[in-house]
Short mmCIF file of C-alpha atoms in Angstrom, two decimals:
data_model
loop_
_atom_site.label_atom_id
_atom_site.label_comp_id
_atom_site.label_asym_id
_atom_site.label_seq_id
_atom_site.Cartn_x
_atom_site.Cartn_y
_atom_site.Cartn_z
CA UNK A 163 14.79 25.13 -1.16
CA UNK A 164 15.21 25.78 -4.90
CA UNK A 165 14.99 29.52 -4.31
CA UNK A 166 17.57 29.44 -1.52
CA UNK A 167 19.93 27.28 -3.55
CA UNK A 168 19.30 29.28 -6.75
CA UNK A 169 18.29 26.17 -8.65
CA UNK A 170 16.09 26.74 -11.69
CA UNK A 171 15.22 23.08 -12.27
CA UNK A 172 15.04 19.79 -10.37
CA UNK A 173 15.87 16.51 -12.09
CA UNK A 174 13.26 13.77 -11.62
CA UNK A 175 14.51 10.20 -11.39
CA UNK A 176 12.80 6.81 -11.34
CA UNK A 177 13.41 3.99 -8.85
CA UNK A 178 16.60 2.99 -10.67
CA UNK A 179 18.08 6.48 -10.46
CA UNK A 180 17.68 7.23 -14.16
CA UNK A 181 16.67 10.83 -14.95
CA UNK A 182 13.22 10.78 -16.56
CA UNK A 183 12.19 14.43 -16.44
CA UNK A 184 12.58 17.83 -14.86
CA UNK A 185 10.57 20.26 -12.75
CA UNK A 186 10.80 24.02 -12.80
CA UNK A 187 9.73 26.37 -10.03
CA UNK A 188 6.80 27.35 -12.24
CA UNK A 189 5.67 23.72 -12.39
CA UNK A 190 5.63 23.56 -8.59
CA UNK A 191 3.78 26.84 -8.21
CA UNK A 192 1.18 25.68 -10.72
CA UNK A 193 0.49 22.58 -8.64
CA UNK A 194 0.28 24.60 -5.40
CA UNK A 195 1.23 21.54 -3.35
CA UNK A 196 2.62 23.65 -0.51
CA UNK A 197 0.91 21.62 2.23
CA UNK A 198 2.22 18.31 0.87
CA UNK A 199 5.75 19.67 0.53
CA UNK A 200 5.60 21.09 4.06
CA UNK A 201 4.45 17.74 5.47
CA UNK A 202 7.38 15.96 3.85
CA UNK A 203 9.83 18.55 5.20
CA UNK A 204 8.44 18.25 8.74
CA UNK A 205 8.71 14.45 8.65
CA UNK A 206 12.30 14.57 7.41
CA UNK A 207 13.38 17.00 10.13
CA UNK A 208 11.48 15.46 13.06
CA UNK A 209 13.85 14.24 15.77
CA UNK A 210 11.41 12.38 18.02
CA UNK A 211 8.10 10.52 18.08
CA UNK A 212 6.49 13.74 19.29
CA UNK A 213 7.90 15.64 16.32
CA UNK A 214 6.59 13.00 13.94
CA UNK A 215 3.20 13.18 15.63
CA UNK A 216 3.03 16.95 15.10
CA UNK A 217 3.92 16.51 11.43
CA UNK A 218 1.54 13.60 10.84
CA UNK A 219 -1.38 15.51 12.34
CA UNK A 220 -1.40 17.60 9.14
CA UNK A 221 -2.00 14.61 6.83
CA UNK A 222 -5.77 15.10 6.55
CA UNK A 223 -5.28 18.80 5.77
CA UNK A 224 -2.88 17.86 3.00
CA UNK A 225 -5.33 15.35 1.57
CA UNK A 226 -8.18 17.87 1.70
CA UNK A 227 -6.06 20.55 0.02
CA UNK A 228 -5.12 18.19 -2.79
CA UNK A 229 -8.75 17.18 -3.30
CA UNK A 230 -9.73 20.85 -3.38
CA UNK A 231 -7.12 21.43 -6.07
CA UNK A 232 -8.73 18.71 -8.19
CA UNK A 233 -5.75 16.34 -7.95
CA UNK A 234 -6.50 12.81 -9.22
CA UNK A 235 -7.37 10.62 -6.22
CA UNK A 236 -4.76 8.08 -7.32
CA UNK A 237 -2.12 10.79 -7.02
CA UNK A 238 -3.50 11.78 -3.61
CA UNK A 239 -3.22 8.13 -2.51
CA UNK A 240 0.32 7.98 -3.88
CA UNK A 241 1.27 11.10 -1.90
CA UNK A 242 -0.28 9.73 1.30
CA UNK A 243 1.60 6.45 0.74
CA UNK A 244 4.85 8.24 0.02
CA UNK A 245 4.55 10.21 3.25
CA UNK A 246 3.65 7.07 5.21
CA UNK A 247 6.80 5.45 3.83
CA UNK A 248 8.79 8.58 4.75
CA UNK A 249 7.27 8.53 8.24
CA UNK A 250 8.27 4.87 8.64
CA UNK A 251 11.77 5.54 7.37
CA UNK A 252 12.20 8.43 9.81
CA UNK A 253 10.84 6.28 12.65
CA UNK A 254 13.56 3.70 11.89
CA UNK A 255 16.26 6.38 11.87
CA UNK A 256 15.07 7.72 15.23
CA UNK A 257 14.85 4.20 16.68
CA UNK A 258 18.38 3.38 15.49
CA UNK A 259 19.73 6.57 17.06
CA UNK A 260 17.93 5.91 20.34
CA UNK A 261 19.27 2.37 20.49
CA UNK A 262 22.80 3.67 19.99
CA UNK A 263 22.31 6.22 22.77
CA UNK A 264 21.00 3.44 25.02
CA UNK A 265 24.21 1.46 24.53
CA UNK A 266 22.68 -1.20 22.28
CA UNK A 267 25.08 -0.49 19.45
CA UNK A 268 24.70 -0.13 15.70
CA UNK A 269 22.88 -2.64 13.47
CA UNK A 270 24.78 -5.95 13.68
CA UNK A 271 24.52 -6.50 9.92
CA UNK A 272 22.91 -5.00 6.83
CA UNK A 273 19.15 -4.89 6.75
CA UNK A 274 16.16 -3.36 5.00
CA UNK A 275 12.82 -2.27 6.40
CA UNK A 276 9.86 -2.86 4.11
CA UNK A 277 6.41 -1.29 4.04
CA UNK A 278 3.72 -3.71 2.91
CA UNK A 279 0.13 -3.65 1.68
CA UNK A 280 -1.58 -0.53 0.37
CA UNK A 281 1.32 1.79 1.20
CA UNK A 282 3.65 -0.53 -0.71
CA UNK A 283 1.29 -0.27 -3.69
CA UNK A 284 1.09 3.52 -3.32
CA UNK A 285 -2.65 3.34 -2.60
CA UNK A 286 -3.08 4.30 1.07
CA UNK A 287 -5.88 6.59 2.16
CA UNK A 288 -6.57 8.01 5.63
CA UNK A 289 -7.76 4.84 7.43
CA UNK A 290 -4.47 3.04 7.90
CA UNK A 291 -2.39 1.01 10.30
CA UNK A 292 1.15 -0.34 10.36
CA UNK A 293 2.28 -3.02 7.91
CA UNK A 294 6.04 -3.51 7.89
CA UNK A 295 8.77 -6.16 7.88
CA UNK A 296 12.53 -6.46 8.27
CA UNK A 297 14.95 -8.43 6.11
CA UNK A 298 18.45 -8.73 7.59
CA UNK A 299 21.57 -10.13 5.96
CA UNK A 300 22.31 -13.04 8.26
CA UNK A 301 21.53 -14.58 11.62
CA UNK A 302 19.32 -17.21 13.23
CA UNK A 303 16.02 -16.88 15.04
CA UNK A 304 16.73 -15.84 18.63
CA UNK A 305 20.36 -15.06 17.81
CA UNK A 306 22.09 -11.74 18.52
CA UNK A 307 21.13 -10.26 15.15
CA UNK A 308 17.49 -11.24 15.51
CA UNK A 309 17.40 -9.94 19.07
CA UNK A 310 18.75 -6.56 17.98
CA UNK A 311 16.26 -6.25 15.13
CA UNK A 312 13.42 -7.37 17.39
CA UNK A 313 14.17 -4.39 19.62
CA UNK A 314 14.38 -2.12 16.57
CA UNK A 315 11.02 -3.39 15.32
CA UNK A 316 9.43 -2.83 18.71
CA UNK A 317 10.73 0.73 18.92
CA UNK A 318 9.63 1.52 15.36
CA UNK A 319 6.13 0.20 16.08
CA UNK A 320 5.91 2.30 19.25
CA UNK A 321 7.11 5.46 17.48
CA UNK A 322 4.65 5.01 14.61
CA UNK A 323 1.80 4.34 17.03
CA UNK A 324 2.63 7.49 19.00
CA UNK A 325 2.86 9.43 15.72
CA UNK A 326 -0.67 8.40 14.78
CA UNK A 327 -0.29 5.21 12.74
CA UNK A 328 -1.84 2.49 14.94
CA UNK A 329 -0.36 -0.93 15.62
CA UNK A 330 -1.49 -3.53 13.09
CA UNK A 331 -4.32 -5.58 14.60
CA UNK A 332 -3.11 -8.59 12.63
CA UNK A 333 0.43 -8.26 13.96
CA UNK A 334 2.02 -7.48 10.58
CA UNK A 335 4.96 -5.59 12.10
CA UNK A 336 8.69 -6.21 12.28
CA UNK A 337 8.37 -6.48 16.06
CA UNK A 338 6.68 -9.83 15.38
CA UNK A 339 9.10 -12.66 14.54
CA UNK A 340 6.87 -13.74 11.63
CA UNK A 341 7.75 -10.47 9.89
CA UNK A 342 11.45 -10.26 10.82
CA UNK A 343 13.93 -12.72 9.32
CA UNK A 344 17.25 -13.15 7.57
CA UNK A 345 17.38 -13.33 3.78
CA UNK A 346 17.80 -17.11 3.94
CA UNK A 347 14.87 -17.54 6.33
CA UNK A 348 12.65 -15.24 4.26
CA UNK A 349 13.37 -17.21 1.10
CA UNK A 350 12.47 -20.45 2.87
CA UNK A 351 9.41 -18.90 4.53
CA UNK A 352 8.02 -17.63 1.22
CA UNK A 353 8.29 -21.14 -0.22
CA UNK A 354 6.31 -22.37 2.80
CA UNK A 355 3.59 -19.81 2.08
CA UNK A 356 3.43 -20.87 -1.53
CA UNK A 357 3.40 -24.61 -0.87
CA UNK A 358 1.07 -24.91 2.16
CA UNK A 359 -1.89 -22.94 0.79
CA UNK A 360 -3.63 -22.18 4.11
CA UNK A 361 -5.88 -19.10 4.23
CA UNK A 362 -3.37 -17.36 6.51
CA UNK A 363 -0.52 -18.12 4.10
CA UNK A 364 -2.49 -16.70 1.17
CA UNK A 365 -3.28 -13.52 3.14
CA UNK A 366 0.34 -13.06 4.25
CA UNK A 367 1.70 -13.58 0.76
CA UNK A 368 -0.86 -11.11 -0.62
CA UNK A 369 0.51 -8.40 1.65
CA UNK A 370 4.13 -9.34 1.06
CA UNK A 371 3.92 -9.19 -2.74
CA UNK A 372 3.11 -5.46 -2.41
CA UNK A 373 6.21 -4.73 -0.31
CA UNK A 374 8.61 -1.88 -0.99
CA UNK A 375 11.85 -1.12 0.84
CA UNK A 376 11.93 2.29 2.56
CA UNK A 377 15.17 2.12 4.56
CA UNK A 378 18.47 0.26 4.58
CA UNK A 379 20.03 -2.07 2.03
CA UNK A 380 17.41 -2.30 -0.71
CA UNK A 381 19.39 -5.07 -2.41
CA UNK A 382 18.49 -7.42 0.45
CA UNK A 383 14.82 -6.63 -0.09
CA UNK A 384 15.16 -7.03 -3.85
CA UNK A 385 16.72 -10.46 -3.30
CA UNK A 386 13.78 -11.70 -1.26
CA UNK A 387 11.09 -10.01 -3.35
CA UNK A 388 12.60 -11.21 -6.61
CA UNK A 389 12.76 -14.75 -5.26
CA UNK A 390 9.15 -14.48 -4.10
CA UNK A 391 7.94 -13.26 -7.50
CA UNK A 392 9.72 -16.10 -9.32
CA UNK A 393 8.50 -18.76 -6.90
CA UNK A 394 4.93 -17.46 -7.03
CA UNK A 395 4.88 -17.39 -10.82
CA UNK A 396 6.03 -21.01 -10.97
CA UNK A 397 3.30 -22.35 -8.67
CA UNK A 398 0.09 -22.83 -10.65
CA UNK A 399 -1.82 -24.07 -7.61
CA UNK A 400 -0.75 -21.06 -5.54
CA UNK A 401 -1.98 -18.63 -8.20
CA UNK A 402 -5.25 -20.53 -8.52
CA UNK A 403 -5.90 -20.36 -4.79
CA UNK A 404 -5.11 -16.64 -4.77
CA UNK A 405 -7.59 -16.31 -7.63
CA UNK A 406 -10.28 -18.13 -5.64
CA UNK A 407 -9.95 -15.48 -2.95
CA UNK A 408 -10.00 -12.65 -5.47
CA UNK A 409 -13.23 -13.74 -7.18
CA UNK A 410 -15.05 -14.27 -3.87
CA UNK A 411 -16.82 -10.94 -4.27
CA UNK A 412 -19.80 -9.85 -2.14
CA UNK A 413 -22.94 -9.02 -4.08
CA UNK A 414 -22.89 -5.25 -3.73
CA UNK A 415 -25.80 -4.47 -6.07
CA UNK A 416 -29.38 -5.62 -5.56
CA UNK A 417 -32.63 -5.28 -7.49
CA UNK A 418 -32.72 -2.43 -10.00
CA UNK A 419 -29.04 -1.77 -9.37
CA UNK A 420 -29.53 -0.55 -5.84
CA UNK A 421 -26.41 -0.52 -3.68
CA UNK A 422 -26.64 -3.02 -0.82
CA UNK A 423 -26.00 -1.29 2.50
CA UNK A 424 -25.42 -2.42 6.06
CA UNK A 425 -26.24 0.16 8.72
CA UNK A 426 -26.50 2.72 5.96
CA UNK A 427 -23.06 2.07 4.48
CA UNK A 428 -21.17 -0.19 2.07
CA UNK A 429 -17.65 -1.51 2.58
CA UNK A 430 -15.95 -0.34 -0.61
CA UNK A 431 -12.72 -2.13 0.22
CA UNK A 432 -14.14 -5.63 0.60
CA UNK A 433 -16.67 -5.34 -2.21
CA UNK A 434 -14.84 -2.87 -4.42
CA UNK A 435 -11.14 -2.12 -4.52
CA UNK A 436 -9.91 -5.37 -2.94
CA UNK A 437 -11.03 -7.66 -5.79
CA UNK A 438 -9.45 -5.25 -8.28
CA UNK A 439 -6.07 -4.88 -6.57
CA UNK A 440 -6.03 -8.61 -5.77
CA UNK A 441 -6.63 -9.53 -9.42
CA UNK A 442 -4.01 -7.02 -10.56
CA UNK A 443 -1.50 -8.54 -8.13
CA UNK A 444 -2.20 -12.07 -9.39
CA UNK A 445 -1.81 -11.28 -13.08
CA UNK A 446 1.36 -9.31 -12.27
CA UNK A 447 2.88 -12.32 -10.46
CA UNK A 448 1.77 -14.63 -13.24
CA UNK A 449 3.55 -12.53 -15.86
CA UNK A 450 6.59 -11.54 -13.79
CA UNK A 451 5.65 -7.85 -13.61
CA UNK A 452 7.44 -5.95 -10.84
CA UNK A 453 5.15 -2.88 -10.82
CA UNK A 454 3.43 -2.29 -7.48
CA UNK A 455 0.45 -0.03 -8.13
CA UNK A 456 -2.83 -1.50 -9.33
CA UNK A 457 -3.16 0.72 -12.43
CA UNK A 458 0.45 0.01 -13.45
CA UNK A 459 -0.02 -3.71 -13.02
CA UNK A 460 -3.20 -3.72 -15.08
CA UNK A 461 -1.70 -1.55 -17.81
CA UNK A 462 1.31 -3.87 -17.98
CA UNK A 463 -0.79 -6.96 -18.76
CA UNK A 464 -2.64 -5.42 -21.68
CA UNK A 465 -2.21 -7.67 -24.68
CA UNK A 466 -1.06 -10.58 -22.48
CA UNK A 467 -4.50 -11.77 -21.42
CA UNK A 468 -7.44 -13.20 -23.28
CA UNK A 469 -9.63 -10.42 -21.89
CA UNK A 470 -10.08 -7.36 -24.12
CA UNK A 471 -8.23 -4.21 -23.12
CA UNK A 472 -11.58 -2.47 -22.60
CA UNK A 473 -12.23 -4.62 -19.52
CA UNK A 474 -8.85 -3.62 -18.09
CA UNK A 475 -9.57 0.04 -18.84
CA UNK A 476 -12.91 -0.20 -17.04
CA UNK A 477 -11.32 -1.83 -14.00
CA UNK A 478 -8.67 0.89 -13.84
CA UNK A 479 -11.37 3.56 -13.99
CA UNK A 480 -13.54 1.72 -11.43
CA UNK A 481 -10.55 1.55 -9.07
CA UNK A 482 -10.22 5.34 -9.35
CA UNK A 483 -13.94 5.92 -8.70
CA UNK A 484 -13.94 3.64 -5.64
CA UNK A 485 -10.82 5.25 -4.16
CA UNK A 486 -12.39 8.66 -4.64
CA UNK A 487 -15.62 7.64 -2.91
CA UNK A 488 -13.70 6.25 0.07
CA UNK A 489 -11.46 9.30 0.44
CA UNK A 490 -14.40 11.72 0.17
CA UNK A 491 -16.22 9.82 2.91
CA UNK A 492 -13.14 9.74 5.13
CA UNK A 493 -12.69 13.49 4.85
CA UNK A 494 -16.38 14.01 5.62
CA UNK A 495 -16.19 11.64 8.61
CA UNK A 496 -13.20 13.53 9.99
CA UNK A 497 -15.29 16.69 10.09
CA UNK A 498 -18.12 14.95 11.94
CA UNK A 499 -15.98 12.94 14.36
CA UNK A 500 -16.80 9.51 12.92
CA UNK A 501 -14.07 6.83 13.08
CA UNK A 502 -12.32 6.44 9.74
CA UNK A 503 -13.01 3.32 7.70
CA UNK A 504 -13.59 2.14 4.14
CA UNK A 505 -17.38 2.26 4.60
CA UNK A 506 -19.28 4.78 2.49
CA UNK A 507 -22.79 6.18 3.04
CA UNK A 508 -23.78 5.69 -0.59
CA UNK A 509 -27.33 7.02 -0.27
CA UNK A 510 -25.98 10.36 0.94
CA UNK A 511 -24.03 10.89 -2.28
CA UNK A 512 -25.27 13.26 -4.99
CA UNK A 513 -27.14 11.39 -7.73
CA UNK A 514 -24.34 11.73 -10.27
CA UNK A 515 -21.72 10.37 -7.87
CA UNK A 516 -24.04 7.58 -6.72
CA UNK A 517 -24.66 6.50 -10.33
CA UNK A 518 -20.93 6.59 -10.97
CA UNK A 519 -20.37 4.41 -7.90
CA UNK A 520 -22.97 1.91 -9.14
CA UNK A 521 -21.15 1.73 -12.45
CA UNK A 522 -17.82 1.11 -10.70
CA UNK A 523 -19.27 -1.66 -8.52
CA UNK A 524 -20.75 -3.33 -11.60
CA UNK A 525 -17.28 -3.44 -13.18
CA UNK A 526 -15.72 -5.23 -10.20
CA UNK A 527 -17.18 -8.60 -11.17
CA UNK A 528 -15.12 -8.43 -14.38
CA UNK A 529 -12.06 -9.53 -12.38
CA UNK A 530 -13.22 -13.07 -13.16
CA UNK A 531 -12.62 -12.28 -16.85
CA UNK A 532 -8.97 -11.63 -16.02
CA UNK A 533 -8.52 -14.68 -13.81
CA UNK A 534 -10.80 -17.26 -15.49
CA UNK A 535 -12.54 -19.88 -13.35
CA UNK A 536 -9.99 -20.67 -10.61
CA UNK A 537 -12.29 -23.16 -8.86
CA UNK A 538 -12.64 -25.29 -11.97
CA UNK A 539 -8.90 -25.14 -12.57
CA UNK A 540 -7.91 -26.60 -9.18
#
């Protein structure tokens, strides 16, 4: 596109629109990210669920190419997440168009569609499902606005599922009323999450605090997310209960530092990255930090916690090691026809990688140093 338009440089902007750098054609050629760029182009130009499916089928090839180029796994995860957000945004655009063609009209009011969870944090890998929500400007449950957005959410979910991103087993989709509300209802609902403290409320709020808007009026999303961050930071009991969940870490290492396996594998999400990203989320809420990614959140709290910065550095590095082990296993499983998951066959790793994984798992328990003793504090 630069060549055709005779552009020598591209400006790079942050989320606020401020220019923070520039890319030359030489920079792009040096990265050799042709597959990733092609995937993004195919998503943006797809006009149907089938077109999105054809584009999305190349995701694993893109991930493998990036790994082969030696790209940092965190950047690979960020690219996968970015493309999942782009896929979701394009699914909404297609659904909106189809609803108009079906005589259902345009959106009845302003709205934003949010992607939640790992994609919102920029940390998705290849084993994924849908996690999304809708915030609309006004309207009551069951009213004309809600009815229209319910149909939009249903169509988006169907398009994403056909494209290769499965329905969320937990129902975290805008087609579900629990994840589709007006700004006023969302603000009230978040306060319910924070005040009731049921396990389901804690889980839902965990996912929601990682949300990022991918389509529509982002100001509506910022309103709800900003309110959520402020309310969460003010509730000591809510943060303590979130901390209880975060420090409930399975014992992943046995005698002599051996990795504990079940059926030859270890779940590196439950016993590895989840405690780290959960702890990072909690300290970010506690200190009013709006960053989404786990490394950014942890970097942002340096000097604000009693824990030494070395512990934070180790957790950031452990997060990278664990993501890398999961992605490597997923790419290997794709080749052998095994269903994708976060489970890693640790004993099949080369000795150096297995020792590195043991080190990373040993660091995970340090999340308690960041969070203190939440049980004693309640």
